[in-house]
Amino acid sequence: MNERLNVLVVDDEYPVLVTAAAILSEDFRVMTATNADAAMKLLSQHTFDVLCTDFNMPGRNGIQLLREATAAQPHLSGVLVTGHREYLEKRDKYDAQGLYYLLIKPYQPSQLVDLIHRAAESSRLKRMMSSLSSELGAWKRVL
């Protein structure tokens, strides 16, 4: 991939947010938000390929944010970052099959970059499928 894809990173812990953004900025265009409200505002103003969000945040958690974000931008792919214990305690409550890729803390920077690349590829494929579906619909109308 030659184009730099757009990634939105959301975390209420500023040092974690800045570190993740710095790691990802080598491969992606990165914007950041410290909470779900700020993230949704950015999502209303920009198109993103990947939303990388912490699970445990004040207000709406990461899964709630991913649900809202993918409703607003259907081609968006999500990465949920969480501590193992907090996710396991609540995973049944927040069943969201296929909504996101999961990264368990603590993680290595290379794991974050690799997972964002996979999510970005998923986003690219969603866009391609949508485009092909639209083209097929146009051809059906012509025929």
One Martini backbone bead per residue (centre of mass of N, CA, C, O) as a GRO file, in nm:
protein
  143
    1MET     BB    1   0.092   0.039   0.026
    2ASN     BB    2   0.116   0.385  -0.055
    3GLU     BB    3  -0.095   0.492   0.113
    4ARG     BB    4  -0.196   0.695   0.373
    5LEU     BB    5  -0.373   0.613   0.634
    6ASN     BB    6  -0.649   0.665   0.853
    7VAL     BB    7  -0.612   0.724   1.210
    8LEU     BB    8  -0.794   0.672   1.514
    9VAL     BB    9  -0.704   0.761   1.845
   10VAL     BB   10  -0.837   0.631   2.165
   11ASP     BB   11  -0.754   0.782   2.489
   12ASP     BB   12  -0.754   0.881   2.834
   13GLU     BB   13  -0.443   0.827   2.830
   14TYR     BB   14  -0.211   1.037   2.729
   15PRO     BB   15   0.055   0.868   2.712
   16VAL     BB   16  -0.072   0.644   2.539
   17LEU     BB   17  -0.171   0.818   2.305
   18VAL     BB   18   0.105   0.939   2.220
   19THR     BB   19   0.252   0.674   2.172
   20ALA     BB   20   0.067   0.549   1.960
   21ALA     BB   21   0.086   0.781   1.758
   22ALA     BB   22   0.393   0.765   1.714
   23ILE     BB   23   0.404   0.476   1.610
   24LEU     BB   24   0.188   0.518   1.368
   25SER     BB   25   0.311   0.774   1.206
   26GLU     BB   26   0.503   0.613   1.012
   27ASP     BB   27   0.233   0.474   0.844
   28PHE     BB   28   0.025   0.704   0.936
   29ARG     BB   29  -0.248   0.900   0.970
   30VAL     BB   30  -0.292   1.080   1.279
   31MET     BB   31  -0.550   1.092   1.519
   32THR     BB   32  -0.685   1.233   1.829
   33ALA     BB   33  -0.856   1.116   2.136
   34THR     BB   34  -0.992   1.122   2.485
   35ASN     BB   35  -1.289   1.056   2.370
   36ALA     BB   36  -1.591   0.984   2.229
   37ASP     BB   37  -1.685   1.269   2.159
   38ALA     BB   38  -1.428   1.359   2.008
   39ALA     BB   39  -1.434   1.129   1.803
   40MET     BB   40  -1.712   1.193   1.673
   41LYS     BB   41  -1.631   1.468   1.572
   42LEU     BB   42  -1.405   1.368   1.383
   43LEU     BB   43  -1.596   1.172   1.221
   44SER     BB   44  -1.768   1.420   1.106
   45GLN     BB   45  -1.494   1.552   0.952
   46HIS     BB   46  -1.369   1.260   0.889
   47THR     BB   47  -1.199   1.002   0.724
   48PHE     BB   48  -1.158   0.662   0.820
   49ASP     BB   49  -1.008   0.339   0.848
   50VAL     BB   50  -0.922   0.355   1.163
   51LEU     BB   51  -1.021   0.251   1.497
   52CYS     BB   52  -0.839   0.312   1.800
   53THR     BB   53  -0.949   0.175   2.116
   54ASP     BB   54  -1.022   0.190   2.423
   55PHE     BB   55  -1.227   0.038   2.648
   56ASN     BB   56  -1.156   0.199   2.920
   57MET     BB   57  -1.382   0.469   2.964
   58PRO     BB   58  -1.526   0.740   3.013
   59GLY     BB   59  -1.833   0.673   2.955
   60ARG     BB   60  -1.788   0.553   2.672
   61ASN     BB   61  -1.686   0.278   2.545
   62GLY     BB   62  -1.522   0.124   2.290
   63ILE     BB   63  -1.768  -0.036   2.180
   64GLN     BB   64  -1.965   0.195   2.162
   65LEU     BB   65  -1.792   0.360   1.970
   66LEU     BB   66  -1.772   0.152   1.739
   67ARG     BB   67  -2.073   0.144   1.678
   68GLU     BB   68  -2.104   0.444   1.603
   69ALA     BB   69  -1.876   0.466   1.392
   70THR     BB   70  -1.980   0.238   1.192
   71ALA     BB   71  -2.246   0.383   1.136
   72ALA     BB   72  -2.107   0.641   1.012
   73GLN     BB   73  -1.855   0.436   0.902
   74PRO     BB   74  -1.874   0.137   0.741
   75HIS     BB   75  -1.552   0.109   0.651
   76LEU     BB   76  -1.465   0.087   0.924
   77SER     BB   77  -1.208  -0.017   1.140
   78GLY     BB   78  -1.143  -0.199   1.444
   79VAL     BB   79  -0.955  -0.136   1.756
   80LEU     BB   80  -0.925  -0.310   2.060
   81VAL     BB   81  -0.799  -0.198   2.372
   82THR     BB   82  -0.696  -0.420   2.646
   83GLY     BB   83  -0.730  -0.555   2.942
   84HIS     BB   84  -0.785  -0.870   3.014
   85ARG     BB   85  -0.974  -0.856   3.263
   86GLU     BB   86  -1.184  -0.639   3.176
   87TYR     BB   87  -1.285  -0.794   2.928
   88LEU     BB   88  -1.371  -1.066   3.053
   89GLU     BB   89  -1.585  -0.943   3.250
   90LYS     BB   90  -1.754  -0.797   2.977
   91ARG     BB   91  -1.789  -0.963   2.706
   92ASP     BB   92  -2.088  -1.060   2.720
   93LYS     BB   93  -2.214  -0.772   2.730
   94TYR     BB   94  -2.012  -0.693   2.459
   95ASP     BB   95  -2.109  -0.832   2.212
   96ALA     BB   96  -1.899  -0.791   1.893
   97GLN     BB   97  -1.901  -0.941   1.631
   98GLY     BB   98  -1.675  -0.815   1.394
   99LEU     BB   99  -1.609  -0.510   1.496
  100TYR     BB  100  -1.310  -0.611   1.591
  101TYR     BB  101  -0.997  -0.589   1.694
  102LEU     BB  102  -0.771  -0.746   1.932
  103LEU     BB  103  -0.577  -0.588   2.205
  104ILE     BB  104  -0.361  -0.688   2.455
  105LYS     BB  105  -0.253  -0.595   2.750
  106PRO     BB  106   0.041  -0.594   2.697
  107TYR     BB  107   0.225  -0.448   2.419
  108GLN     BB  108   0.381  -0.432   2.126
  109PRO     BB  109   0.434  -0.209   1.885
  110SER     BB  110   0.425  -0.418   1.649
  111GLN     BB  111   0.137  -0.518   1.712
  112LEU     BB  112  -0.009  -0.258   1.653
  113VAL     BB  113   0.081  -0.217   1.362
  114ASP     BB  114  -0.016  -0.487   1.247
  115LEU     BB  115  -0.319  -0.451   1.324
  116ILE     BB  116  -0.366  -0.191   1.166
  117HIS     BB  117  -0.301  -0.311   0.893
  118ARG     BB  118  -0.529  -0.520   0.894
  119ALA     BB  119  -0.761  -0.318   0.931
  120ALA     BB  120  -0.698  -0.151   0.676
  121GLU     BB  121  -0.749  -0.383   0.479
  122SER     BB  122  -1.042  -0.423   0.558
  123SER     BB  123  -1.133  -0.142   0.473
  124ARG     BB  124  -1.050  -0.165   0.177
  125LEU     BB  125  -1.238  -0.408   0.116
  126LYS     BB  126  -1.504  -0.269   0.184
  127ARG     BB  127  -1.480  -0.052  -0.034
  128MET     BB  128  -1.456  -0.240  -0.276
  129MET     BB  129  -1.725  -0.391  -0.237
  130SER     BB  130  -1.903  -0.142  -0.256
  131SER     BB  131  -1.818  -0.058  -0.538
  132LEU     BB  132  -1.895  -0.322  -0.684
  133SER     BB  133  -2.191  -0.316  -0.602
  134SER     BB  134  -2.258  -0.051  -0.745
  135GLU     BB  135  -2.175  -0.139  -1.029
  136LEU     BB  136  -2.369  -0.377  -1.049
  137GLY     BB  137  -2.626  -0.210  -1.016
  138ALA     BB  138  -2.580  -0.039  -1.270
  139TRP     BB  139  -2.577  -0.277  -1.473
  140LYS     BB  140  -2.862  -0.382  -1.413
  141ARG     BB  141  -3.007  -0.123  -1.513
  142VAL     BB  142  -2.900  -0.138  -1.806
  143LEU     BB  143  -2.998  -0.442  -1.862
   0.00000   0.00000   0.00000
